[in-house]
GROMACS .gro file of C-alpha atoms in nm:
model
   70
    1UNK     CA    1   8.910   8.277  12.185
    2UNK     CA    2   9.101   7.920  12.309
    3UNK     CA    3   8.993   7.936  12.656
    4UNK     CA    4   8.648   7.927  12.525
    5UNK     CA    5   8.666   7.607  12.336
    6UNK     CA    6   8.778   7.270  12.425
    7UNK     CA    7   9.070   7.260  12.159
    8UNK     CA    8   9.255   7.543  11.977
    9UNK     CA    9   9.135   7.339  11.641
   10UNK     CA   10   8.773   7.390  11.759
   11UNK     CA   11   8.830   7.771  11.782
   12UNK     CA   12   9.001   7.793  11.462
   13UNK     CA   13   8.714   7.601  11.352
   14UNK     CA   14   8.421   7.859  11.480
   15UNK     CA   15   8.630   8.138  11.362
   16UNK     CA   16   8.677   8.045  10.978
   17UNK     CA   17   8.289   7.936  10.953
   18UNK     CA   18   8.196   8.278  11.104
   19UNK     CA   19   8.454   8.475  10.881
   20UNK     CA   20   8.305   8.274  10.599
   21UNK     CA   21   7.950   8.356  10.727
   22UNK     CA   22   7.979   8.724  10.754
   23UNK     CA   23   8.174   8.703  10.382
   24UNK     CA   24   7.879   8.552  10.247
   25UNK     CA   25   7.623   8.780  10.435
   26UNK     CA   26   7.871   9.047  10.301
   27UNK     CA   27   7.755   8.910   9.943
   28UNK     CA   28   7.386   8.900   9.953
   29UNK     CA   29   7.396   9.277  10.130
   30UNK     CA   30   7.565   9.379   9.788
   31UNK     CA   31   7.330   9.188   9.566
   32UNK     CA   32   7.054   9.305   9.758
   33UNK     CA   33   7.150   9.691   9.734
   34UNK     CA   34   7.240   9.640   9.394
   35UNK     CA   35   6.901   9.499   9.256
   36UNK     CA   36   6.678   9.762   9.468
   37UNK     CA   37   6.876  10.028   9.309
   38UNK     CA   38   6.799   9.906   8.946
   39UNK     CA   39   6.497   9.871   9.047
   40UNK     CA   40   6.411  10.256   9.073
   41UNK     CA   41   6.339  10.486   8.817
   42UNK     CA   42   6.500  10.817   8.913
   43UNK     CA   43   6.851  10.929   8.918
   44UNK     CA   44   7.015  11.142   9.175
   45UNK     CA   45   7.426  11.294   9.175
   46UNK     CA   46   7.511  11.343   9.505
   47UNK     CA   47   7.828  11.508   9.637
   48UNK     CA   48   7.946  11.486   9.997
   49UNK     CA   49   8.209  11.707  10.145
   50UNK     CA   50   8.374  11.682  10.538
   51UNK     CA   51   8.589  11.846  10.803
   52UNK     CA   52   8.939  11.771  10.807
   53UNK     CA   53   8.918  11.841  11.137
   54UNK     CA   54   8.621  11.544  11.220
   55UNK     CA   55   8.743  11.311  10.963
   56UNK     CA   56   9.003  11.159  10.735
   57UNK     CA   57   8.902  11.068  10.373
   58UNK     CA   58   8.902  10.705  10.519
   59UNK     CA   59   8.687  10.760  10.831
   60UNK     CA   60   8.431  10.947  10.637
   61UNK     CA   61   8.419  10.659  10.358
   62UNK     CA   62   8.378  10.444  10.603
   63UNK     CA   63   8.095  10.626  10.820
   64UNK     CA   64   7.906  10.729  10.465
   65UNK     CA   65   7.906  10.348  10.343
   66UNK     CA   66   7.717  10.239  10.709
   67UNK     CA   67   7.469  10.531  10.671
   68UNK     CA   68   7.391  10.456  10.294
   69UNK     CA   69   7.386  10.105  10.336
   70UNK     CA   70   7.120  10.095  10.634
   0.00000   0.00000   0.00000
């Protein structure tokens, strides 16, 4: 990122306020989900099983929480 700012403190500077940005957009996502799930009436138990072979228990964690978050 330094050859694309004038000073190495300027890009340390743009890179904490964006880490700090996406932390905080991070946030409101979660309060977000959270209050339009409490908002519903209904209850559902869902279980979700995967191929070794396509995924690890990490990759599919990761791939379920971007599909259920959308």
């Amino acid at each position: 990122m330094t050859p694309y700012f004038e000073s190495e403190d300027k890009a340390s500077e743009f890179v904490t306020v964006n880490l700090e940005r996406k932390q905080r957009n991070l946030i409101c996502k979660r309060i977000r989900m959270t209050r339009k799930a409490n908002l519903q009436e209904f209850n559902y138990f869902c279980t979700f099983t995967y191929e070794d072979k396509k995924h690890s228990e990490v990759s599919f964690k990761k791939k379920l929480k971007n599909i259920l978050v959308v």
